[in-house]
Coordinates of C-alpha atoms in Angstrom, one line a residue:
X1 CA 0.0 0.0 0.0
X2 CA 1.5 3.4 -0.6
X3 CA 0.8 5.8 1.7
X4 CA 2.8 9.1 3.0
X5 CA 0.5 10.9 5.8
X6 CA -2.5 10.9 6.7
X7 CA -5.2 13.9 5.2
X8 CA -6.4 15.1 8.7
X9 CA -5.3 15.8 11.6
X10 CA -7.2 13.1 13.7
X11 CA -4.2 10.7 13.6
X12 CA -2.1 13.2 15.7
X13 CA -4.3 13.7 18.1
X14 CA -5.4 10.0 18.3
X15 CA -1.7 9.2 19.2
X16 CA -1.6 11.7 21.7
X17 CA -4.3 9.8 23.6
X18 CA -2.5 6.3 23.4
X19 CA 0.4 8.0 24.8
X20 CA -1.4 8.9 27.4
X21 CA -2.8 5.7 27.8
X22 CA 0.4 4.1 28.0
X23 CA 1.9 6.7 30.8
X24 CA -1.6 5.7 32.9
X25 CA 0.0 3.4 35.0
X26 CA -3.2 2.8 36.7
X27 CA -4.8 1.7 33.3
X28 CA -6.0 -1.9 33.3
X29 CA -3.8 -3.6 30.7
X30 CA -7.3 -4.7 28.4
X31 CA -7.5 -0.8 27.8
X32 CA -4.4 -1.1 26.0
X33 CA -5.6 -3.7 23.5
X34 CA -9.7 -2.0 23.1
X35 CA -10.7 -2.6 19.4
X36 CA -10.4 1.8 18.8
X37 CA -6.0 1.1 18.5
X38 CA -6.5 -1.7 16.1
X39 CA -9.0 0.1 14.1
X40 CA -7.0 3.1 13.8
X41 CA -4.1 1.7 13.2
X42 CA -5.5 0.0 10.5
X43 CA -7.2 2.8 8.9
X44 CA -3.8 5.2 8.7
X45 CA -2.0 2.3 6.9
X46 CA -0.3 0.1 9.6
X47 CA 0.0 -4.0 8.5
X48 CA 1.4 -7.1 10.2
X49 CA 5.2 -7.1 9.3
X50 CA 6.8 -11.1 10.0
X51 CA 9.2 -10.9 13.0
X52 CA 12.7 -11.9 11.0
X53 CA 11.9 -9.3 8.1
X54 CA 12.1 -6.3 11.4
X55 CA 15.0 -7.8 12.6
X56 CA 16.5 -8.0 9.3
X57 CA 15.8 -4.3 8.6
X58 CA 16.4 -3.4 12.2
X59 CA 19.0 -5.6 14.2
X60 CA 18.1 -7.9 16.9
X61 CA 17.7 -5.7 20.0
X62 CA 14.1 -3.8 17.8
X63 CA 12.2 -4.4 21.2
X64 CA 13.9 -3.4 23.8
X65 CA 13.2 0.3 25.2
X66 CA 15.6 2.9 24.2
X67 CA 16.0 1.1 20.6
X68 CA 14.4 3.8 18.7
X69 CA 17.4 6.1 19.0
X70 CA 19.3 3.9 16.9
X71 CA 17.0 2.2 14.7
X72 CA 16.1 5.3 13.6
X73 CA 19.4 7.1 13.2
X74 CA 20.4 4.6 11.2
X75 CA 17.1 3.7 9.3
X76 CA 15.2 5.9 7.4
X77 CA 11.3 5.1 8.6
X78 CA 8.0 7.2 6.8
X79 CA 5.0 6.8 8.7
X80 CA 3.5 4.0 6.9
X81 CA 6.5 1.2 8.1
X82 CA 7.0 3.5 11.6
X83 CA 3.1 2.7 12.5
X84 CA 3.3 -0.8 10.7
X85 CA 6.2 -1.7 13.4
X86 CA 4.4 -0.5 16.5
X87 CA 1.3 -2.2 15.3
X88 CA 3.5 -5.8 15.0
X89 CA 4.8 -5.4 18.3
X90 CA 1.1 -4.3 19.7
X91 CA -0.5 -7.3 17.7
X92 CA 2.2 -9.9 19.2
X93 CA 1.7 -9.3 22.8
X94 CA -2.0 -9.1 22.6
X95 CA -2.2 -12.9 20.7
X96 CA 1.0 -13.9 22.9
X97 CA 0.6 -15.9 25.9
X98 CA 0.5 -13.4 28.2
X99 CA -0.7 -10.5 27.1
X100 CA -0.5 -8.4 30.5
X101 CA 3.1 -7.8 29.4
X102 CA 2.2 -4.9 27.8
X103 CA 1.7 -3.2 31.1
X104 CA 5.7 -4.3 32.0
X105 CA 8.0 -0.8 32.3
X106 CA 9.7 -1.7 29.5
X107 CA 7.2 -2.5 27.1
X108 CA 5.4 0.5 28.1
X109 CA 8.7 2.7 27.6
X110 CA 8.9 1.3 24.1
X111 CA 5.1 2.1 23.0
X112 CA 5.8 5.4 24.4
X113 CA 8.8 5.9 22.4
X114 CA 7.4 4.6 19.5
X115 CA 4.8 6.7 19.5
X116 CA 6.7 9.5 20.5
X117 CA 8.8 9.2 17.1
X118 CA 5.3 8.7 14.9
X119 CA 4.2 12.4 16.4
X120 CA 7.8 13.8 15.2
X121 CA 7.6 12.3 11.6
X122 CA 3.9 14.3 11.7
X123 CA 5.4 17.2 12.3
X124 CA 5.9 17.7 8.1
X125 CA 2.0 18.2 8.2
X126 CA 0.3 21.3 7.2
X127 CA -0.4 23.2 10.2
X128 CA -3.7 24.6 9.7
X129 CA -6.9 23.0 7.6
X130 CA -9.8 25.2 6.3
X131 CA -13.3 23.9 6.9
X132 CA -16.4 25.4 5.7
X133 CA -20.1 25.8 7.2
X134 CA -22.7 25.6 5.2
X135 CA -25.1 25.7 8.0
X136 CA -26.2 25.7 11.9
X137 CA -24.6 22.7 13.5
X138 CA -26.9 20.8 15.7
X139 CA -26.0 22.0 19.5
X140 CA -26.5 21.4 22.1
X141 CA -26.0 18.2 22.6
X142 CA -28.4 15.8 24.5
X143 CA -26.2 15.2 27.5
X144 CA -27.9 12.4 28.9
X145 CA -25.9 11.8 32.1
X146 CA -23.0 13.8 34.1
X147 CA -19.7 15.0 32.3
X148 CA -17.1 12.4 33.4
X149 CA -14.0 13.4 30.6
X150 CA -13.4 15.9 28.9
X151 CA -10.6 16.3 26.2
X152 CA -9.2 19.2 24.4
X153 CA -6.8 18.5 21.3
X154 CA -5.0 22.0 19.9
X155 CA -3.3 22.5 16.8
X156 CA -1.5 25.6 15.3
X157 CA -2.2 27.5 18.3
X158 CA -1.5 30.9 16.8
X159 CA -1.5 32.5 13.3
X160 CA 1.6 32.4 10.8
X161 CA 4.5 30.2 10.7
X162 CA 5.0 27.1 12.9
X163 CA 8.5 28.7 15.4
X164 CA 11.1 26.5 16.4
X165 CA 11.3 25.2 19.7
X166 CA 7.3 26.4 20.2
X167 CA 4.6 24.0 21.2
X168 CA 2.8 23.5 17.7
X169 CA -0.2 20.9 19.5
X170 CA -2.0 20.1 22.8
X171 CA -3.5 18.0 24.3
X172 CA -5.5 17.6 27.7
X173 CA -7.5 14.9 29.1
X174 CA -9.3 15.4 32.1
X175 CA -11.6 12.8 33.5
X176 CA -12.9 11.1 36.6
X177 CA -12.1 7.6 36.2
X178 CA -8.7 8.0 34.4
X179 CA -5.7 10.0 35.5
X180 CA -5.1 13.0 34.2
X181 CA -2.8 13.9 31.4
X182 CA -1.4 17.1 29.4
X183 CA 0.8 16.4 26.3
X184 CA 2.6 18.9 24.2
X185 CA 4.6 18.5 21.2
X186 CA 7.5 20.8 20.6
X187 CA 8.1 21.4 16.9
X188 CA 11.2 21.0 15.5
X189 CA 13.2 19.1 18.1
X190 CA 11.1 16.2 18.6
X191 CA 10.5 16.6 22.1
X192 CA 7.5 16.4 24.1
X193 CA 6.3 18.7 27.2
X194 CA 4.4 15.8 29.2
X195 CA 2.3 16.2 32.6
X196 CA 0.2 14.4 34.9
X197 CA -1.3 16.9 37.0
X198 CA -3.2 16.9 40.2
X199 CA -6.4 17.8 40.2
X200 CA -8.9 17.0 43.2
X201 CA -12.6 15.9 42.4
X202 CA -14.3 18.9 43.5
X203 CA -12.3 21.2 41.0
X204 CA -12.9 18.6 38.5
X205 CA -16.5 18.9 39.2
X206 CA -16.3 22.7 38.9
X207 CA -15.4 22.4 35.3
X208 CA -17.1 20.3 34.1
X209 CA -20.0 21.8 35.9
X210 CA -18.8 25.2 33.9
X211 CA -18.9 23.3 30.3
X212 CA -22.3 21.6 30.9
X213 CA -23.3 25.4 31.6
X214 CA -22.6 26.1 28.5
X215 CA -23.6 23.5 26.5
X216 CA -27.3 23.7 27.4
X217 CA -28.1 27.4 26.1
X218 CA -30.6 27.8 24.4
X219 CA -29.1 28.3 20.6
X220 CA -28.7 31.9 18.9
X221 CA -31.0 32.1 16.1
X222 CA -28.0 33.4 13.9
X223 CA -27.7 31.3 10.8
X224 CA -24.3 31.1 8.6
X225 CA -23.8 32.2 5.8
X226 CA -22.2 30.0 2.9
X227 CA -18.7 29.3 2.1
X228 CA -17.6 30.9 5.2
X229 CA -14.1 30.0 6.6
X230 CA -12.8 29.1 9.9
X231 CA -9.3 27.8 11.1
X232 CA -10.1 24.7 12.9
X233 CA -7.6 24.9 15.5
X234 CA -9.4 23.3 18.2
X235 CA -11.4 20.2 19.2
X236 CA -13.4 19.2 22.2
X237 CA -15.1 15.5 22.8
X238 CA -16.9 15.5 25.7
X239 CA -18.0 11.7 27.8
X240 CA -21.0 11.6 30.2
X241 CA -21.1 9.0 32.4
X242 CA -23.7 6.7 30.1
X243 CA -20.5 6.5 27.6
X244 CA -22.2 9.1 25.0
X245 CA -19.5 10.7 23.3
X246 CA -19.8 14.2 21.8
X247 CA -16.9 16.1 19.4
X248 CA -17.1 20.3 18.8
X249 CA -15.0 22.3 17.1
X250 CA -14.3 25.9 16.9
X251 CA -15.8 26.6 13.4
X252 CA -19.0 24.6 15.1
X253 CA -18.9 26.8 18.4
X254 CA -18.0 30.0 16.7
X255 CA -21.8 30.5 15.7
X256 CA -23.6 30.1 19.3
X257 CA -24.4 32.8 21.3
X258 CA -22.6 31.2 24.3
X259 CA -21.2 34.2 25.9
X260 CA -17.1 34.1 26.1
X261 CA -17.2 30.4 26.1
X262 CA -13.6 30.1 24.8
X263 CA -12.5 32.2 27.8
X264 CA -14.2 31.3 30.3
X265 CA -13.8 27.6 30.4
X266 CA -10.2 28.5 29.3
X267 CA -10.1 30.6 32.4
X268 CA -12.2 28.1 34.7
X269 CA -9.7 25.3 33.8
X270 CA -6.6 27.2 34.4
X271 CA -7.9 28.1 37.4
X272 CA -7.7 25.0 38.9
X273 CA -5.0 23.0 37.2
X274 CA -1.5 24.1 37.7
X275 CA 0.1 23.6 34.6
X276 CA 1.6 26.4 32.6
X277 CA 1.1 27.6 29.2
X278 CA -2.0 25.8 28.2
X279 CA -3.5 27.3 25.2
X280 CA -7.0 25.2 25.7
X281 CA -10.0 27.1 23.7
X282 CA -8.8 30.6 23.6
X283 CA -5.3 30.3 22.6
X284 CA -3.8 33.0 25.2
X285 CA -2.1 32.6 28.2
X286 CA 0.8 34.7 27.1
X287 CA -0.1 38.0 28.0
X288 CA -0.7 39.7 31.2
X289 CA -1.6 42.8 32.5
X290 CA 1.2 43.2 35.4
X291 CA 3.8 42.5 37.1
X292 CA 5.3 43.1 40.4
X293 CA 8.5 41.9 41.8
X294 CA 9.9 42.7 45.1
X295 CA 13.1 41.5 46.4
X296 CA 14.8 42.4 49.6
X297 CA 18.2 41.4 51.5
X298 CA 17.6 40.2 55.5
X299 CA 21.0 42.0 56.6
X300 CA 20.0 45.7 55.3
X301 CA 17.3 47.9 54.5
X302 CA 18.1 47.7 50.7
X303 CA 14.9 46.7 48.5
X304 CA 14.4 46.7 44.7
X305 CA 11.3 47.4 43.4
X306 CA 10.5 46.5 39.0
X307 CA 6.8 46.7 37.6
X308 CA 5.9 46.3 34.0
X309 CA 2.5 47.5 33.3
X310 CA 1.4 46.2 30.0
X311 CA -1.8 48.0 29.5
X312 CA -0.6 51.5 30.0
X313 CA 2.9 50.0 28.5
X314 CA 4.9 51.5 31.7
X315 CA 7.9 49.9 33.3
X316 CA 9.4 51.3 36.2
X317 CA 12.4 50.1 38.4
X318 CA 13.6 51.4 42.0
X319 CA 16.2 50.7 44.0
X320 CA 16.7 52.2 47.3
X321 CA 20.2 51.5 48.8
X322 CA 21.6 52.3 52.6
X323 CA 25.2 54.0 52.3
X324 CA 27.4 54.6 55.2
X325 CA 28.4 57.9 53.9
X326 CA 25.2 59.2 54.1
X327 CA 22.2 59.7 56.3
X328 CA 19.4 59.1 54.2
X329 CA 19.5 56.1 51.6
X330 CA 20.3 56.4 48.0
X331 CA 17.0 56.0 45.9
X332 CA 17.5 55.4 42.5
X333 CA 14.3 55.3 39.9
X334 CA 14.0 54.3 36.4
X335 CA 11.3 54.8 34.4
X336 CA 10.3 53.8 30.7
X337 CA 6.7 54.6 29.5
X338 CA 5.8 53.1 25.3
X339 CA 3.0 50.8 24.7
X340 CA 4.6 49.2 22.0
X341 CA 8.0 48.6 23.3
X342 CA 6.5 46.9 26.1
X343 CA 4.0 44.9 24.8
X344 CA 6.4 43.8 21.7
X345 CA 9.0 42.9 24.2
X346 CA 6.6 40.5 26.7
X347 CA 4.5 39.3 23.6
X348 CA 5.9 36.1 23.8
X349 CA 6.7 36.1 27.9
X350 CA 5.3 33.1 29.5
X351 CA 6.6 32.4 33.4
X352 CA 6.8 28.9 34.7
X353 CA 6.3 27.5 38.2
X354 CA 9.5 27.7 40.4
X355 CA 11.1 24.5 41.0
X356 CA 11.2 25.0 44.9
X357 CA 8.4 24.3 46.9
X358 CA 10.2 25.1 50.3
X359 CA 8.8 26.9 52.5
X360 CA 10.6 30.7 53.2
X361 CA 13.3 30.6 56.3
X362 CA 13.1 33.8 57.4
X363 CA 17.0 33.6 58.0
X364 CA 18.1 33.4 54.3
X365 CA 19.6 36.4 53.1
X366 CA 17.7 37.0 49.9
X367 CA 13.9 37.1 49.5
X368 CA 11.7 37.8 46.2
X369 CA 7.4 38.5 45.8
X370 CA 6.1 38.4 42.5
X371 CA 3.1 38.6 40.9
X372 CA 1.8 38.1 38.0
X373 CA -1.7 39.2 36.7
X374 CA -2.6 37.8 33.5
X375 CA -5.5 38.5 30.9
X376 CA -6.7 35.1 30.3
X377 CA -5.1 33.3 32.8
X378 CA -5.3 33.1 37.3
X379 CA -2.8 35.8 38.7
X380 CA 0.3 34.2 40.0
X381 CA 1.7 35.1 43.9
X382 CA 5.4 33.3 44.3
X383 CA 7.7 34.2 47.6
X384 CA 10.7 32.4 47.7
X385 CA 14.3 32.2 47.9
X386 CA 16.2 34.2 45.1
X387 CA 18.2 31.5 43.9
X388 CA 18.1 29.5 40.7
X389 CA 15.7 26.9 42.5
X390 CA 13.6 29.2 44.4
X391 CA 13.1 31.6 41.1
X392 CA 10.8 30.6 38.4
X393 CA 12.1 28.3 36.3
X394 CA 12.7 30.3 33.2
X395 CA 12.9 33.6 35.0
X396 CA 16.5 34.4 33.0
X397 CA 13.4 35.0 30.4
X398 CA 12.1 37.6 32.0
X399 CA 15.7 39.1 33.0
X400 CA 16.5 38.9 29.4
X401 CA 14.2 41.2 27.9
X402 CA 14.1 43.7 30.9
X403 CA 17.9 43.5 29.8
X404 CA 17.3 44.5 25.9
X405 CA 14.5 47.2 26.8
X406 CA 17.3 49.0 29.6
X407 CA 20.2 48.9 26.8
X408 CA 17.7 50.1 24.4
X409 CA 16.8 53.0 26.7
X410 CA 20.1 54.8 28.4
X411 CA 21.2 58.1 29.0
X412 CA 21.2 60.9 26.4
X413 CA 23.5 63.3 25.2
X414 CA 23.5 64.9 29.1
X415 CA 26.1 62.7 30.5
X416 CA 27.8 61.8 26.4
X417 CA 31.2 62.5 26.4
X418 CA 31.1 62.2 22.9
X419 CA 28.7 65.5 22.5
X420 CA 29.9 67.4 25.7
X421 CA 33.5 67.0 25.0
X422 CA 33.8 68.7 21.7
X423 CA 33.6 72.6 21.0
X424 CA 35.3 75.2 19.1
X425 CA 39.1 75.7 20.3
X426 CA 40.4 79.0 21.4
X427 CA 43.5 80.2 19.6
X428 CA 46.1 79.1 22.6
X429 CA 44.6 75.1 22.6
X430 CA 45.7 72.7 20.0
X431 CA 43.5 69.0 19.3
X432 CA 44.8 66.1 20.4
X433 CA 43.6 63.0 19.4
X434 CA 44.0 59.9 21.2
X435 CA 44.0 57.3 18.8
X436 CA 44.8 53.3 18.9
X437 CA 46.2 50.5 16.8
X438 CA 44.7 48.0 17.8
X439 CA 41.6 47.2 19.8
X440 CA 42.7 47.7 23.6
X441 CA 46.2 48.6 22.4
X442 CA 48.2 51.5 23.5
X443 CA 46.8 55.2 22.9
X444 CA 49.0 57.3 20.6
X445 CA 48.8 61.3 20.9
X446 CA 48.1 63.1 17.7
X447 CA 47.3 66.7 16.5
X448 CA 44.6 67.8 14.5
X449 CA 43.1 71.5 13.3
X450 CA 39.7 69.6 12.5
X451 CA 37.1 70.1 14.5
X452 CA 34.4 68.2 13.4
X453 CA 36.1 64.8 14.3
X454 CA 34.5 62.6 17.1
X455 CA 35.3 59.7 19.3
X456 CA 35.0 56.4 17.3
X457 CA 36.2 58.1 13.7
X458 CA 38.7 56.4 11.8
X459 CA 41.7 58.0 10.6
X460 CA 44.9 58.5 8.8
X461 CA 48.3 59.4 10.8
X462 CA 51.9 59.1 9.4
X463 CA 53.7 56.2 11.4
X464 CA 57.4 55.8 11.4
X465 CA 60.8 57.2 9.7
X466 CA 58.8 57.5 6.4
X467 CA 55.5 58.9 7.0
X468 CA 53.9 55.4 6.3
X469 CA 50.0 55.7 6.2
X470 CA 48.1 53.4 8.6
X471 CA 44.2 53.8 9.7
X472 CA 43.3 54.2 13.0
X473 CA 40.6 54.9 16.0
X474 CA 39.8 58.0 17.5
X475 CA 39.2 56.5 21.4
X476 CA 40.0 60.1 23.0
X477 CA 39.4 63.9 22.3
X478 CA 41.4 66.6 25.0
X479 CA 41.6 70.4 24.0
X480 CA 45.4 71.3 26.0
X481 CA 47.4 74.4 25.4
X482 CA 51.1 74.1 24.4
X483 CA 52.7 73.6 27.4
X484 CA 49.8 70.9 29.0
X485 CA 51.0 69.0 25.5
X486 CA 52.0 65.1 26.2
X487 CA 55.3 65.8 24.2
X488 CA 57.2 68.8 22.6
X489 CA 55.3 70.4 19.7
X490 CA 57.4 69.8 17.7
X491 CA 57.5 66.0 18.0
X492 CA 53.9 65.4 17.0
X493 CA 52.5 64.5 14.7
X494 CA 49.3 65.5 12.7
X495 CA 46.4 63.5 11.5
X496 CA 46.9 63.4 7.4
X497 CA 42.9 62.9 6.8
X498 CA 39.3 61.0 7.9
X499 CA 37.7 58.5 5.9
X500 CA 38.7 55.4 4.7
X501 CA 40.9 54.7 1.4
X502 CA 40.6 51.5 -0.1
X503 CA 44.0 51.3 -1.5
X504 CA 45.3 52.1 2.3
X505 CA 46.4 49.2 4.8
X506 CA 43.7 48.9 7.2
X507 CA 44.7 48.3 10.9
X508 CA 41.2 48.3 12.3

């Protein structure tokens, strides 16, 4: 059979679920071999290939875990053979004589690799697919029973080009008889960003409570119009607890008057899962309104102060620092105020949870609060320890771009010597220019009678014996009369000319 990749999208997203099956420890083993992986294995090409033709292609050691990295190295494998393989090995253990093996460490490491590598070689996929409406869908659905899992699967996230080393899909599964799982898929490295987070039954209830809401409005009388175009970026499939199953999308919810559904079940689910950077229904979790960060030494009075306001598009920095030599402490204030600096800066800022969980002994020296209001997202409180385990885990992020903004935005001309140092000469001072050979190399005095040249000009001076021509630096401008002069004058010498002449030797 020849097939490349699939048409849709459902594949990925179907994978991402067995992975997560496969991580479920607490999964009974017969979910692992339910007719749905056969099917769909079936249907996106995969076929039975005889044991000693995979070992022929692949070397003897094929099924042990940690395999892959070599057998794929070393192999070239499209989708068609790389699904073909995991369906041999999934086929053979369930018609094998024990077929609870499958729930064995190993054998689960190896499905989870396996599948792992399928989701990388989907990464060639388009990213986006266009579907069109012809009319109303048919929502709400008859929920018969209570919500027991829900799952979100999110694709292309955001508009434009797929970036490197960004998440490109999602995907969530929350549910109250299976443990809870978040996979994202990095594009470009083939790595994964996998969690099983916590989430008690009374949040879980809150949730799904919140979606159930919304799902039994009564429907907006709006009809849509033809040939009109949305990016499917999101699905949702919804379980009650009589095993209906229900799928939306967002071209289907896009046409209910269903208030901010996107965002508020975003919101409600963020709420009360910690995992960061979800995109979920609404595709933000990016941007936020404020932040605050406080940090303090126990053995002085000296505090730093840094906000970023991104709706006014104000950053603002203090410092105020006890000195010895003085009676009052130093205060020191920074202030930068331009919408689009700011936001353009943060666009992309995202902070992670800090790595420590310890609670703050009030005898370490350094201490840090920070908050973090966001838009779409619950605002984040941390107090910790200022060290690389009590910070954020990616807070060199946020140091980064404070770092770009505050190069970006220095000190004028006031304090320049560059713009303060230069002026007409009287008729008693001579220009000397301070110029070097080298970068860092030793500073050579030289006159000139033109005013106009500045710190950081390149020019000619005679060097040697015989006048020779070399190129050089300007690093330093004085204005001296005759007699403050480093040397007689009558033993220096004067620049020849500015500019650059190709035919010259250049030195710098």
């Amino acid at each position: 059979m020849s097939y490349s990749l699939p048409e849709s999208r459902e594949p990925y997203f179907k994978i991402m679920e067995f992975l997560a099956d496969f991580y479920d420890e607490r999964l009974d083993y017969r979910e692992l071999y339910r007719n749905e992986i056969e099917e769909k294995f079936q249907s996106w090409g995969a076929a039975i290939i005889p044991e000693n033709i995979l070992k022929q292609r692949f070397g003897q050691y094929l099924w042990l875990a940690g395999s892959f990295k070599y057998t794929t190295s070393e192999n070239s494998i499209d989708f068609t053979e790389m699904i073909s393989v995991i369906y041999t090995r999934w086929y053979m253990l369930k018609n094998g004589p024990t077929p609870a093996k499958i729930q064995i460490f190993n054998n689960r490491q190896w499905f989870i690799e396996g599948l792992k590598y399928l989701l990388a070689i989907l990464e060639d996929w388009p990213i986006t697919k266009n579907v069109t409406s012809n009319s109303p869908v048919n929502v709400p659905y008859p929920l018969i029973g209570k919500i027991v899992k829900l799952e979100i699967y999110n694709f292309a996230p955001y508009y434009g080009l797929t970036h490197f080393d960004h998440e490109d899909a999602q995907y969530l599964r929350l549910s109250k008889r299976e443990t809870c799982f978040f996979i994202a898929s990095i594009f470009g490295n083939h790595k994964m960003r996998i969690e099983q987070p916590e989430i008690d039954e009374q949040n879980l209830t809150k949730i799904f409570s919140g979606l159930r809401y919304y799902l039994e409005k009564p429907l907006n009388s709006m009809t849509v119009q033809n040939n009109i175009t949305q990016v499917k970026n999101y699905v949702i499939r919804i379980t009650d607890d009589h095993e209906n199953v229900f799928e939306l999308s967002r071209d289907q919810l896009h046409w209910f008057e269903w208030g901010s559904i996107e965002s508020d079940i975003s919101g409600l689910i963020r709420k009360n899962l910690p995992i960061n950077d979800m995109y979920l229904l609404d595709d933000n979790t990016h941007y936020f309104k404020r932040l605050v960060l406080d940090y303090r030494q126990n053995d002085s009075e000296d505090k730093e102060s840094l906000e970023i306001d991104n709706e006014t598009g104000l950053l603002s920095y203090i410092r105020i620092e006890n000195n010895d030599d003085y009676d009052e402490p130093i205060k020191v204030a920074y202030r930068i105020q331009n919408q689009d600096l700011i936001k353009t800066s943060f666009e992309d800022f995202w902070l992670a949870h800090p790595k420590d969980r310890r609670v703050v002994d009030e005898t370490e020296d350094k201490k840090y609060h920070l908050l973090v209001e966001y838009k779409n997202f619950p605002t984040l409180d941390y107090a910790g320890i200022f060290d690389r385990i009590g910070l954020p885990a990616n807070f060199s992020n946020l140091v980064e771009n404070l770092s770009k903004i505050m190069s970006t935005c220095t000190f004028g001309q006031i304090i320049d010597p560059k713009i303060y140092g230069r002026g007409r000469k009287d008729d008693t001072e001579f220009i000397v220019c301070e110029v070097t050979f080298q970068k860092g190399g030793t500073r050579y005095s030289y006159l000139t009678s033109d005013e106009t040249i500045k710190i950081g000009d390149k020019v000619f001076v005679p060097v040697g014996y015989n006048g020779q021509q070399k190129i050089v630096k300007v690093v330093g401008i004085r204005y001296l009369n005759e007699a403050d002069l480093p040397l007689p004058l009558d033993k220096l010498k004067w620049i020849t000319k500015r500019g650059l002449d190709p035919d010259e030797e250049i030195i710098l």
